[in-house]
Tab-separated table of C-alpha atoms in Angstrom:
chain	number	residue	atom	x	y	z
A	1492	MET	CA	-41.158	-6.617	25.215
A	1493	ALA	CA	-43.279	-8.803	22.952
A	1494	GLU	CA	-46.722	-7.615	21.999
A	1495	ARG	CA	-49.082	-10.077	23.651
A	1496	ALA	CA	-51.693	-11.650	21.431
A	1497	PRO	CA	-55.222	-12.113	22.889
A	1498	ILE	CA	-55.548	-15.043	25.297
A	1499	PRO	CA	-58.129	-17.717	24.402
A	1500	ALA	CA	-61.225	-17.732	26.566
A	1501	GLU	CA	-60.538	-21.246	27.890
A	1502	GLU	CA	-57.032	-20.236	28.889
A	1503	TYR	CA	-58.414	-17.090	30.529
A	1504	GLU	CA	-60.856	-19.171	32.553
A	1505	ARG	CA	-58.042	-21.468	33.662
A	1506	GLN	CA	-55.791	-18.570	34.698
A	1507	CYS	CA	-58.547	-16.741	36.541
A	1508	GLY	CA	-59.753	-19.851	38.360
A	1509	GLN	CA	-63.236	-19.746	36.849
A	1510	THR	CA	-65.235	-22.988	36.612
A	1511	ASN	CA	-67.637	-24.242	33.993
A	1512	ASP	CA	-70.541	-23.651	36.383
A	1513	SER	CA	-71.037	-20.065	35.245
A	1514	SER	CA	-71.065	-20.995	31.564
A	1515	SER	CA	-73.510	-23.873	32.127
A	1516	GLU	CA	-75.740	-21.576	34.158
A	1517	PHE	CA	-75.677	-19.085	31.291
A	1518	GLU	CA	-76.600	-21.823	28.805
A	1519	SER	CA	-79.541	-22.950	30.981
A	1520	CYS	CA	-80.798	-19.374	31.230
A	1521	THR	CA	-80.820	-18.951	27.456
A	1522	GLU	CA	-82.539	-22.308	27.035
A	1523	ASP	CA	-85.236	-21.298	29.545
A	1524	ALA	CA	-85.792	-18.128	27.568
A	1525	GLY	CA	-86.205	-20.153	24.374
A	1526	LEU	CA	-83.146	-18.582	22.726
A	1527	SER	CA	-80.536	-20.313	20.614
A	1528	GLY	CA	-76.873	-19.283	20.717
A	1529	ASP	CA	-77.313	-17.026	17.685
A	1530	ASP	CA	-80.452	-15.417	19.145
A	1531	VAL	CA	-78.933	-14.355	22.458
A	1532	PRO	CA	-79.291	-10.544	22.617
A	1533	THR	CA	-75.983	-8.710	22.848
A	1534	THR	CA	-74.902	-5.102	23.070
A	1535	ARG	CA	-71.632	-3.213	22.988
A	1536	LEU	CA	-70.164	-1.248	25.860
A	1537	VAL	CA	-68.447	2.123	25.515
A	1538	SER	CA	-65.485	0.803	27.511
A	1539	GLY	CA	-64.458	-2.559	28.950
A	1540	LEU	CA	-65.495	-3.856	32.335
A	1541	ASN	CA	-63.139	-4.293	35.257
A	1542	LEU	CA	-63.529	-8.005	36.066
A	1543	GLN	CA	-62.454	-7.489	39.679
A	1544	GLU	CA	-65.376	-5.101	40.138
A	1545	VAL	CA	-67.758	-7.541	38.450
A	1546	CYS	CA	-66.665	-10.371	40.748
A	1547	ASP	CA	-66.715	-8.181	43.846
A	1548	THR	CA	-68.920	-9.830	46.520
A	1549	THR	CA	-69.180	-6.743	48.729
A	1550	GLY	CA	-72.149	-5.476	46.774
A	1551	GLN	CA	-70.393	-2.515	45.145
A	1552	GLY	CA	-70.744	-3.980	41.653
A	1553	ALA	CA	-69.464	-2.444	38.429
A	1554	GLU	CA	-70.646	0.571	36.457
A	1555	PHE	CA	-70.794	0.504	32.656
A	1556	GLU	CA	-72.219	2.499	29.758
A	1557	VAL	CA	-73.952	0.914	26.767
A	1558	GLU	CA	-73.239	2.222	23.271
A	1559	SER	CA	-76.032	4.254	21.738
A	1560	GLN	CA	-77.624	3.251	18.446
A	1561	LEU	CA	-75.788	6.104	16.697
A	1562	GLN	CA	-72.431	4.930	18.033
A	1563	MET	CA	-73.112	1.378	16.861
A	1564	GLU	CA	-74.109	2.590	13.387
A	1565	GLU	CA	-70.944	4.691	13.103
A	1566	ALA	CA	-68.847	1.696	14.218
A	1567	ALA	CA	-70.514	-0.461	11.577
A	1568	LEU	CA	-69.639	2.071	8.855
A	1569	ASP	CA	-65.996	2.145	9.936
A	1570	ASN	CA	-65.351	-1.499	10.737
A	1571	ARG	CA	-61.726	-1.564	9.595
A	1572	TYR	CA	-58.864	-2.098	11.986
A	1573	PHE	CA	-56.176	-1.083	9.474
A	1574	ASP	CA	-55.774	1.581	6.813
A	1575	ALA	CA	-57.401	0.516	3.524
A	1576	GLU	CA	-54.304	1.204	1.411
A	1577	ASP	CA	-52.103	-0.807	3.767
A	1578	VAL	CA	-54.572	-3.684	3.645
A	1579	PHE	CA	-54.536	-3.610	-0.171
A	1580	GLU	CA	-50.746	-3.961	-0.159
A	1581	GLN	CA	-51.088	-7.086	1.994
A	1582	LEU	CA	-53.724	-8.746	-0.202
A	1583	SER	CA	-50.954	-10.249	-2.349
A	1584	ARG	CA	-50.076	-12.323	0.711
A	1585	ALA	CA	-53.621	-13.538	1.261
A	1586	PRO	CA	-54.198	-17.263	0.563
A	1587	ILE	CA	-56.897	-16.716	-2.059
A	1588	ASP	CA	-55.416	-18.560	-5.042
A	1589	ASP	CA	-53.898	-21.658	-3.498
A	1590	GLU	CA	-56.815	-23.850	-4.508
A	1591	SER	CA	-56.083	-23.089	-8.174
A	1592	GLU	CA	-52.690	-24.787	-7.877
A	1593	ASP	CA	-54.275	-28.245	-7.894
A	1594	SER	CA	-57.246	-28.807	-10.204
A	1595	SER	CA	-57.944	-32.153	-8.512
A	1596	THR	CA	-59.584	-30.348	-5.586
A	1597	GLU	CA	-61.785	-28.022	-7.632
A	1598	ASP	CA	-64.728	-30.414	-7.838
A	1599	LEU	CA	-64.586	-31.461	-4.191
A	1600	ASP	CA	-67.206	-30.081	-1.827
A	1601	MET	CA	-64.616	-28.517	0.450
A	1602	SER	CA	-64.109	-25.124	2.057
A	1603	PRO	CA	-60.994	-23.052	1.194
A	1604	PHE	CA	-59.243	-23.988	4.460
A	1605	GLU	CA	-60.029	-27.676	3.915
A	1606	ARG	CA	-58.426	-27.521	0.476
A	1607	LEU	CA	-55.365	-25.798	1.941
A	1608	ALA	CA	-55.033	-28.484	4.611
A	1609	ILE	CA	-54.630	-31.239	1.991
A	1610	LYS	CA	-51.052	-30.176	1.231
A	1611	MET	CA	-50.124	-29.371	4.822
A	1612	GLU	CA	-48.085	-31.249	7.395
A	1613	ASP	CA	-49.635	-32.193	10.737
A	1614	LEU	CA	-47.488	-30.774	13.567
A	1615	CYS	CA	-49.479	-32.116	16.527
A	1616	GLY	CA	-50.823	-35.487	15.426
A	1617	ASP	CA	-54.456	-34.378	15.790
A	1618	ARG	CA	-54.492	-31.911	12.856
A	1619	GLY	CA	-54.804	-29.097	15.353
A	1620	VAL	CA	-51.886	-27.202	13.762
A	1621	MET	CA	-51.103	-27.803	10.079
A	1622	LYS	CA	-48.102	-26.406	8.216
A	1623	ARG	CA	-46.977	-25.670	4.671
A	1624	VAL	CA	-43.552	-24.124	3.935
A	1625	LEU	CA	-43.632	-21.289	1.386
A	1626	LYS	CA	-39.953	-20.344	1.622
A	1627	GLN	CA	-37.292	-22.590	3.113
A	1628	GLY	CA	-35.232	-21.229	5.993
A	1629	VAL	CA	-31.611	-21.851	6.909
A	1630	GLY	CA	-29.838	-23.363	9.886
A	1631	ASP	CA	-31.369	-25.209	12.797
A	1632	VAL	CA	-34.975	-25.157	13.978
A	1633	VAL	CA	-35.554	-22.512	16.638
A	1634	PRO	CA	-34.895	-24.018	20.101
A	1635	SER	CA	-37.345	-23.884	22.985
A	1636	GLY	CA	-36.989	-20.739	25.098
A	1637	ALA	CA	-35.352	-18.719	22.336
A	1638	TYR	CA	-36.080	-15.030	21.773
A	1639	VAL	CA	-37.806	-14.759	18.392
A	1640	ARG	CA	-38.617	-11.949	15.985
A	1641	VAL	CA	-41.361	-12.605	13.426
A	1642	HIS	CA	-43.806	-10.956	11.059
A	1643	TYR	CA	-47.249	-12.470	10.622
A	1644	ASN	CA	-50.697	-12.039	9.098
A	1645	GLY	CA	-53.753	-13.771	10.589
A	1646	TYR	CA	-56.805	-14.602	8.443
A	1647	LEU	CA	-60.276	-15.973	9.030
A	1648	GLU	CA	-61.828	-18.264	6.429
A	1649	TYR	CA	-63.503	-16.482	3.494
A	1650	SER	CA	-61.690	-13.245	4.377
A	1651	ASP	CA	-58.910	-11.671	2.326
A	1652	GLU	CA	-58.298	-8.935	4.887
A	1653	PRO	CA	-56.214	-10.032	7.899
A	1654	PHE	CA	-57.873	-9.692	11.289
A	1655	ASP	CA	-54.416	-9.113	12.775
A	1656	SER	CA	-51.105	-8.242	11.133
A	1657	SER	CA	-47.712	-7.196	12.446
A	1658	ARG	CA	-46.904	-5.964	8.933
A	1659	LEU	CA	-49.867	-3.585	8.862
A	1660	ARG	CA	-48.855	-2.291	12.274
A	1661	ASN	CA	-45.287	-2.039	10.943
A	1662	GLU	CA	-44.134	-3.598	14.200
A	1663	GLU	CA	-42.436	-6.970	14.421
A	1664	LEU	CA	-43.693	-9.440	17.029
A	1665	ARG	CA	-40.892	-10.142	19.520
A	1666	PHE	CA	-41.213	-12.541	22.418
A	1667	ARG	CA	-39.628	-15.522	24.114
A	1668	LEU	CA	-40.883	-19.000	23.351
A	1669	ALA	CA	-42.360	-21.144	26.139
A	1670	THR	CA	-43.568	-18.120	28.119
A	1671	GLY	CA	-47.252	-18.169	27.089
A	1672	SER	CA	-46.943	-14.887	25.176
A	1673	VAL	CA	-49.051	-16.061	22.216
A	1674	VAL	CA	-51.830	-18.581	21.614
A	1675	PRO	CA	-50.651	-22.231	21.728
A	1676	GLY	CA	-51.124	-22.777	17.999
A	1677	MET	CA	-48.866	-19.870	17.078
A	1678	GLU	CA	-46.273	-21.056	19.642
A	1679	ILE	CA	-46.262	-24.553	18.069
A	1680	ALA	CA	-46.069	-23.040	14.591
A	1681	ILE	CA	-43.118	-20.746	15.320
A	1682	SER	CA	-41.320	-23.512	17.213
A	1683	SER	CA	-41.160	-25.518	13.965
A	1684	MET	CA	-39.455	-22.786	11.913
A	1685	ARG	CA	-35.927	-21.888	10.850
A	1686	LYS	CA	-34.342	-18.478	10.319
A	1687	GLY	CA	-35.611	-16.812	7.134
A	1688	GLU	CA	-38.454	-19.313	6.704
A	1689	ARG	CA	-41.928	-18.242	5.625
A	1690	SER	CA	-44.784	-20.683	6.160
A	1691	ARG	CA	-48.556	-20.952	6.445
A	1692	PHE	CA	-50.292	-22.601	9.362
A	1693	LEU	CA	-53.893	-23.650	9.928
A	1694	VAL	CA	-54.704	-23.449	13.649
A	1695	GLN	CA	-57.879	-25.076	14.957
A	1696	ALA	CA	-59.960	-23.339	17.616
A	1697	ASN	CA	-58.723	-25.553	20.475
A	1698	TYR	CA	-55.177	-24.355	19.711
A	1699	GLY	CA	-56.281	-20.792	19.047
A	1700	TYR	CA	-59.005	-18.628	20.536
A	1701	GLY	CA	-61.334	-21.416	21.668
A	1702	LYS	CA	-65.107	-21.607	21.643
A	1703	PHE	CA	-65.502	-17.981	22.736
A	1704	GLY	CA	-63.075	-16.417	20.252
A	1705	CYS	CA	-62.029	-12.796	20.683
A	1706	PRO	CA	-65.018	-10.667	19.624
A	1707	PRO	CA	-65.567	-8.698	17.539
A	1708	ARG	CA	-62.583	-9.651	15.377
A	1709	ILE	CA	-62.513	-13.413	15.968
A	1710	PRO	CA	-65.728	-15.429	16.317
A	1711	GLY	CA	-65.989	-18.484	18.517
A	1712	ASN	CA	-64.676	-21.853	17.297
A	1713	ALA	CA	-62.796	-20.077	14.477
A	1714	THR	CA	-60.022	-21.780	12.518
A	1715	ILE	CA	-57.168	-19.346	11.929
A	1716	LEU	CA	-54.741	-19.196	9.018
A	1717	TYR	CA	-51.398	-17.641	9.939
A	1718	GLU	CA	-48.715	-16.656	7.489
A	1719	ILE	CA	-45.524	-16.263	9.507
A	1720	GLU	CA	-41.996	-15.208	8.575
A	1721	MET	CA	-39.151	-16.010	10.972
A	1722	LEU	CA	-36.916	-12.947	10.830
A	1723	ASN	CA	-34.410	-14.030	13.464
A	1724	PHE	CA	-34.029	-15.761	16.811
A	1725	VAL	CA	-31.495	-15.768	19.624
A	1726	ASP	CA	-30.934	-18.799	21.837
A	1727	ARG	CA	-29.731	-17.586	25.240
A	1728	SER	CA	-29.915	-20.938	27.034
A	1729	THR	CA	-26.114	-21.353	27.028
A	1730	ALA	CA	-25.503	-17.875	28.448
A	1731	GLU	CA	-28.250	-18.210	31.063
A	1732	GLU	CA	-26.912	-21.568	32.206
A	1733	PHE	CA	-23.442	-20.030	32.547
A	1734	ASN	CA	-24.775	-16.997	34.430
A	1735	SER	CA	-26.444	-19.313	36.952
A	1736	LEU	CA	-23.058	-20.771	37.960
A	1737	THR	CA	-21.152	-19.610	41.023
A	1738	GLU	CA	-18.014	-17.532	40.547
A	1739	ALA	CA	-15.867	-20.546	41.425
A	1740	GLN	CA	-17.647	-22.655	38.797
A	1741	LYS	CA	-17.253	-19.933	36.187
A	1742	LYS	CA	-13.488	-19.895	36.764
A	1743	GLU	CA	-13.380	-23.619	36.038
A	1744	ALA	CA	-15.153	-23.218	32.689
A	1745	THR	CA	-13.203	-24.245	29.603
A	1746	PHE	CA	-12.341	-21.793	26.836
A	1747	GLN	CA	-14.831	-23.473	24.486
A	1748	GLN	CA	-17.639	-22.970	27.017
A	1749	LEU	CA	-16.724	-19.305	27.427
A	1750	LEU	CA	-16.521	-18.840	23.651
A	1751	GLU	CA	-20.036	-20.254	23.239
A	1752	VAL	CA	-21.358	-17.856	25.895
A	1753	ALA	CA	-19.624	-14.920	24.199
A	1754	ILE	CA	-21.127	-15.874	20.837
A	1755	VAL	CA	-24.614	-15.894	22.368
A	1756	GLU	CA	-24.082	-12.416	23.856
A	1757	LYS	CA	-22.656	-11.148	20.564
A	1758	ASN	CA	-25.615	-12.500	18.587
A	1759	HIS	CA	-28.014	-10.853	21.025
A	1760	GLY	CA	-26.089	-7.614	20.562
A	1761	ASN	CA	-26.384	-7.985	16.787
A	1762	GLU	CA	-30.127	-8.404	17.192
A	1763	TYR	CA	-30.343	-5.124	19.129
A	1764	PHE	CA	-28.130	-3.405	16.545
A	1765	GLN	CA	-30.416	-4.446	13.691
A	1766	ARG	CA	-33.280	-2.805	15.570
A	1767	HIS	CA	-31.165	0.370	16.016
A	1768	GLN	CA	-31.073	-0.125	19.788
A	1769	PHE	CA	-27.404	0.741	20.105
A	1770	LYS	CA	-27.108	1.144	23.878
A	1771	PRO	CA	-28.456	-2.362	24.649
A	1772	ALA	CA	-26.213	-3.683	21.864
A	1773	ILE	CA	-23.180	-2.119	23.541
A	1774	SER	CA	-24.182	-3.778	26.816
A	1775	LYS	CA	-24.318	-7.234	25.182
A	1776	TYR	CA	-21.009	-6.740	23.373
A	1777	SER	CA	-19.422	-5.658	26.657
A	1778	LYS	CA	-20.592	-8.861	28.356
A	1779	ALA	CA	-19.098	-10.917	25.549
A	1780	LEU	CA	-15.818	-9.014	25.821
A	1781	ARG	CA	-15.566	-9.522	29.579
A	1782	THR	CA	-16.245	-13.226	29.145
A	1783	LEU	CA	-13.437	-13.671	26.619
A	1784	GLU	CA	-10.932	-11.335	28.253
A	1785	ASN	CA	-11.050	-13.467	31.436
A	1786	ALA	CA	-10.681	-16.767	29.598
A	1787	ARG	CA	-7.749	-19.050	30.399
A	1788	LEU	CA	-6.008	-20.189	27.216
A	1789	ALA	CA	-4.437	-23.624	26.874
A	1790	ASN	CA	-2.621	-23.187	23.545
A	1791	ASP	CA	-2.008	-20.957	20.516
A	1792	GLU	CA	-5.098	-22.244	18.754
A	1793	GLU	CA	-7.370	-21.000	21.554
A	1794	GLU	CA	-5.567	-17.653	21.563
A	1795	ALA	CA	-6.156	-17.299	17.810
A	1796	LYS	CA	-9.868	-18.087	18.264
A	1797	ARG	CA	-10.172	-15.595	21.104
A	1798	ASN	CA	-8.428	-12.821	19.149
A	1799	LYS	CA	-10.681	-13.425	16.159
A	1800	ALA	CA	-13.768	-13.118	18.363
A	1801	LEU	CA	-12.391	-10.073	20.208
A	1802	LEU	CA	-11.623	-8.307	16.928
A	1803	LYS	CA	-15.246	-8.594	15.808
A	1804	LEU	CA	-16.536	-7.420	19.168
A	1805	TYR	CA	-14.244	-4.364	19.309
A	1806	ASN	CA	-15.299	-3.377	15.796
A	1807	ASN	CA	-18.976	-3.833	16.655
A	1808	MET	CA	-18.569	-1.769	19.806
A	1809	ALA	CA	-16.803	0.973	17.858
A	1810	LEU	CA	-19.635	1.138	15.324
A	1811	CYS	CA	-22.241	1.429	18.090
A	1812	ASN	CA	-20.141	4.160	19.734
A	1813	LEU	CA	-20.192	6.065	16.439
A	1814	LYS	CA	-23.965	5.716	16.175
A	1815	VAL	CA	-24.549	7.247	19.627
A	1816	GLY	CA	-21.848	9.936	19.332
A	1817	GLU	CA	-19.368	8.389	21.800
A	1818	TYR	CA	-16.340	9.283	19.688
A	1819	PRO	CA	-13.557	8.923	22.299
A	1820	ARG	CA	-14.859	5.450	23.216
A	1821	CYS	CA	-15.050	4.575	19.540
A	1822	ILE	CA	-11.388	5.479	19.147
A	1823	ALA	CA	-10.465	3.435	22.229
A	1824	ASN	CA	-12.227	0.327	20.861
A	1825	CYS	CA	-10.617	0.817	17.457
A	1826	ASN	CA	-7.207	1.004	19.135
A	1827	ARG	CA	-7.893	-2.298	20.921
A	1828	ALA	CA	-8.848	-3.869	17.612
A	1829	LEU	CA	-5.680	-2.523	15.981
A	1830	GLU	CA	-3.591	-4.018	18.774
A	1831	ILE	CA	-4.852	-7.408	17.600
A	1832	ASP	CA	-4.648	-6.625	13.869
A	1833	GLY	CA	-2.786	-3.455	12.920
A	1834	GLY	CA	-4.054	-3.677	9.346
A	1835	ASN	CA	-7.737	-4.066	10.111
A	1836	VAL	CA	-9.514	-1.822	7.595
A	1837	LYS	CA	-12.776	-1.552	9.595
A	1838	ALA	CA	-10.955	-0.348	12.710
A	1839	LEU	CA	-8.913	2.212	10.740
A	1840	TYR	CA	-12.008	3.421	8.900
A	1841	ARG	CA	-14.096	3.875	12.054
A	1842	LYS	CA	-11.250	5.492	13.932
A	1843	GLY	CA	-10.892	7.950	11.051
A	1844	GLN	CA	-14.624	8.711	11.229
A	1845	ALA	CA	-14.494	9.365	14.964
A	1846	LEU	CA	-11.438	11.615	14.672
A	1847	CYS	CA	-13.151	13.597	11.929
A	1848	GLU	CA	-16.161	14.147	14.196
A	1849	LEU	CA	-13.779	15.491	16.847
A	1850	SER	CA	-12.254	17.864	14.249
A	1851	GLU	CA	-8.886	16.080	14.447
A	1852	PHE	CA	-8.528	16.198	10.690
A	1853	ASP	CA	-4.833	15.327	10.304
A	1854	ARG	CA	-5.097	12.178	12.418
A	1855	SER	CA	-8.336	11.255	10.697
A	1856	LYS	CA	-6.747	11.564	7.274
A	1857	GLY	CA	-3.796	9.430	8.368
A	1858	CYS	CA	-6.106	6.568	9.426
A	1859	LEU	CA	-8.245	6.787	6.292
A	1860	LEU	CA	-5.240	6.881	3.944
A	1861	LYS	CA	-3.802	3.806	5.630
A	1862	ALA	CA	-7.155	2.053	5.227
A	1863	GLN	CA	-7.238	3.086	1.561
A	1864	ASN	CA	-3.755	1.666	0.976
A	1865	LEU	CA	-4.889	-1.646	2.459
A	1866	ALA	CA	-8.212	-1.669	0.541
A	1867	PRO	CA	-7.888	0.562	-2.565
A	1868	ASN	CA	-11.316	-0.424	-3.899
A	1869	ASN	CA	-13.217	0.240	-0.683
A	1870	LYS	CA	-15.956	2.720	-1.636
A	1871	ASP	CA	-16.766	3.692	1.958
A	1872	VAL	CA	-13.177	4.753	2.642
A	1873	ARG	CA	-13.070	6.858	-0.540
A	1874	GLU	CA	-16.325	8.595	0.360
A	1875	GLU	CA	-15.110	9.276	3.905
A	1876	LEU	CA	-11.937	10.924	2.551
A	1877	LYS	CA	-14.079	13.213	0.371
A	1878	LYS	CA	-16.258	14.034	3.354
A	1879	LEU	CA	-13.152	14.771	5.418
A	1880	ASP	CA	-11.896	17.270	2.817
A	1881	ARG	CA	-15.262	19.062	2.776
A	1882	ARG	CA	-15.400	19.208	6.565
A	1883	PHE	CA	-11.858	20.558	6.752
A	1884	GLN	CA	-12.629	23.304	4.227
A	1885	GLN	CA	-15.786	24.315	6.114
A	1886	PHE	CA	-13.902	24.341	9.383
A	1887	THR	CA	-11.102	26.495	7.939
A	1888	MET	CA	-13.548	28.991	6.443
A	1889	LEU	CA	-15.448	29.198	9.720
A	1890	GLU	CA	-12.289	29.842	11.704
A	1891	LYS	CA	-11.151	32.579	9.279
A	1892	GLU	CA	-14.542	34.266	9.347
A	1893	ARG	CA	-14.690	34.064	13.119
A	1894	CYS	CA	-11.296	35.683	13.513
A	1895	ARG	CA	-12.113	38.403	10.978
A	1896	LYS	CA	-15.361	39.298	12.729
A	1897	MET	CA	-13.961	39.005	16.225
A	1898	PHE	CA	-10.986	41.275	15.631
A	1899	GLY	CA	-12.561	43.712	13.207
A	1900	GLY	CA	-10.326	42.894	10.264
A	1901	THR	CA	-7.624	45.314	11.486
A	1902	LYS	CA	-4.224	45.193	9.906
A	1903	GLU	CA	-2.580	44.693	13.223
A	1904	ALA	CA	-2.309	40.988	13.852
A	1905	LYS	CA	-3.750	40.006	17.170
A	1906	GLU	CA	-2.977	36.700	18.816
A	1907	ILE	CA	-5.886	34.705	20.191
A	1908	LYS	CA	-5.172	33.727	23.744
A	1909	SER	CA	-6.290	30.382	25.061
A	1910	SER	CA	-8.023	32.208	27.908
A	1911	ASP	CA	-10.342	33.841	25.335
A	1912	ILE	CA	-11.732	30.449	24.275
A	1913	PRO	CA	-14.681	29.236	26.372
A	1914	GLU	CA	-13.941	25.988	28.186
A	1915	CYS	CA	-16.466	23.511	26.800
A	1916	SER	CA	-16.153	20.053	25.328
A	1917	VAL	CA	-14.737	19.504	21.862
A	1918	GLU	CA	-17.944	17.722	20.888
A	1919	PHE	CA	-20.096	20.687	21.915
A	1920	LYS	CA	-17.846	23.192	20.130
A	1921	LYS	CA	-18.005	21.126	16.941
A	1922	LEU	CA	-21.797	20.854	17.237
A	1923	ILE	CA	-22.169	24.617	17.586
A	1924	ASP	CA	-19.813	25.252	14.659
A	1925	ASP	CA	-21.863	22.937	12.440
A	1926	LYS	CA	-25.153	24.490	13.552
A	1927	PHE	CA	-23.991	28.025	12.824
A	1928	VAL	CA	-22.532	27.078	9.425
A	1929	SER	CA	-25.905	25.577	8.422
A	1930	PHE	CA	-27.745	28.561	9.928
A	1931	CYS	CA	-25.695	31.106	7.982
A	1932	GLU	CA	-26.131	29.183	4.721
A	1933	ASP	CA	-29.919	28.800	5.078
A	1934	ALA	CA	-31.539	32.075	4.000
A	1935	SER	CA	-34.974	30.886	5.173
A	1936	LEU	CA	-33.945	30.811	8.864
A	1937	PRO	CA	-33.999	34.277	10.486
A	1938	GLU	CA	-33.067	33.096	13.996
A	1939	MET	CA	-32.300	30.128	16.222
A	1940	THR	CA	-32.754	29.680	19.968
A	1941	PHE	CA	-31.081	27.763	22.816
A	1942	PRO	CA	-32.671	27.005	26.239
A	1943	LEU	CA	-30.477	28.709	28.843
A	1944	GLU	CA	-31.458	26.410	31.707
A	1945	LYS	CA	-29.978	23.440	29.820
A	1946	LEU	CA	-26.619	25.116	29.129
A	1947	THR	CA	-23.587	25.382	31.353
A	1948	ALA	CA	-21.849	28.745	31.660
A	1949	ALA	CA	-19.027	27.547	29.399
A	1950	GLU	CA	-21.487	26.329	26.751
A	1951	ARG	CA	-23.380	29.631	26.877
A	1952	ASP	CA	-20.140	31.595	26.435
A	1953	CYS	CA	-19.119	29.311	23.561
A	1954	ILE	CA	-22.393	30.042	21.738
A	1955	ILE	CA	-22.085	33.789	22.322
A	1956	HIS	CA	-18.424	33.975	21.186
A	1957	THR	CA	-19.074	31.883	18.083
A	1958	ALA	CA	-22.188	33.847	17.092
A	1959	GLN	CA	-20.563	37.240	17.634
A	1960	GLY	CA	-17.525	36.097	15.686
A	1961	LEU	CA	-19.793	35.442	12.708
A	1962	GLY	CA	-21.490	38.843	12.997
A	1963	LEU	CA	-24.733	37.495	14.464
A	1964	GLU	CA	-26.883	39.231	17.088
A	1965	VAL	CA	-27.212	37.503	20.465
A	1966	THR	CA	-29.944	38.400	22.961
A	1967	THR	CA	-31.820	36.722	25.797
A	1968	ARG	CA	-35.595	36.597	26.101
A	1969	GLN	CA	-38.130	35.253	28.572
A	1970	MET	CA	-40.532	32.620	27.247
A	1971	GLY	CA	-42.954	31.875	30.066
A	1972	PRO	CA	-40.973	30.468	32.983
A	1973	ASP	CA	-37.928	29.742	30.796
A	1974	LYS	CA	-35.155	31.903	29.403
A	1975	GLN	CA	-33.793	31.505	25.891
A	1976	LEU	CA	-30.612	32.575	24.168
A	1977	ARG	CA	-31.679	33.962	20.785
A	1978	VAL	CA	-29.269	34.226	17.858
A	1979	ARG	CA	-30.419	36.330	14.891
A	1980	LYS	CA	-29.017	37.352	11.545
A	1981	LYS	CA	-28.372	41.071	11.217
A	1982	THR	CA	-30.551	42.914	8.745
A	1983	SER	CA	-28.965	44.822	5.900
A	1984	GLY	CA	-29.472	48.055	7.770
A	1985	GLY	CA	-28.160	46.646	11.034
A	1986	ALA	CA	-24.899	47.528	12.707
């Protein structure tokens, strides 16, 4: 969900159904008292008021607490909204030197923002929103209703420190255009941008925070300078129009229409992937796959286009499956990709990774070697083969040590029966093996614990068998209302 910027006071009045009567009454009261706008006494509250309580006509009213003088003095001493070091890093982005670019404006009696506006383009026709491109973007201008992802800094005139900054919060602003999520001036500004573009915008008060502003950060009638970078956008209008059709209408859709819908879903999935939101990405890729798999093909050319799109989607799905530990599903998607292109290096590489995670080392090596033969210079494949060899050696050593400890190292060979192996998932067994290998190698860790209530009986037995096979002590202990399985290294004097 997009972080919502403050709503201008005029817009708030319109949404809440307030009239100008209250403001005019306030102005008349201050005039009667002989006070100008700057002289009107104000004070700060400890917490905000509930407007519903204020407007309540039942006589209940609203309770509030005024800040003490000490609290106000402390607030004045610490009047920064962002960390000082972070602000310093952003000062290089502040528009403090632009006036030096053109000596012709140096002698003019103009404010900094007025000098900036000279080289800016008027987006609205009334100079309400002015624009200057700092870095050109690529592709088309963002369409109305698109989902956008931007970074921005907002400045007041004569201030190098931003009053608001997504960069200082280290959190991109994400929202959908034409939904009223930001002030009108920022909406107009972003709607003029292309992907990768970075621009500056001067936004007048009537397109920003209005005559009331947003105290204490933004005074009334303030002109705002935004520096905005368009990171990416996704236009879902095609997909949403398709989703609004009836099932009968969807069946009549042409392949080209379905391909366009699938591309939209894929791009939205890519957007989630870039934000490391792998589950939502999988959902979008799945929608794109279903759309294409049900498409009716008229000729070989359409089949080739569909297979090309499906290949990318299967590979993307497989990568997301790897990221979330869904190794069997990763293998299944790789197999579907290989059905389309048996020599696809990405599919072979990711299948090899998934098989390695499942401790199927021989099959993993077969996939990776085939990928290496197809792409001898692929660094990722070479590194994965080295990793596979290390994992196989660790696994072999662990198995030998487990058998030696479990059967006492006697000369008589004893066969391990399948019934002696706890029945738990391959993934869990591999996880426990890895944990115990790291535990045994780390001399600084004397013990490790597992919550019993979160383990199945098979998983508990797997932990106990593995630990005992490595010569570790296993006990249970009560920690408050919960029980834990504790695994400890034996001391030198231990049994």
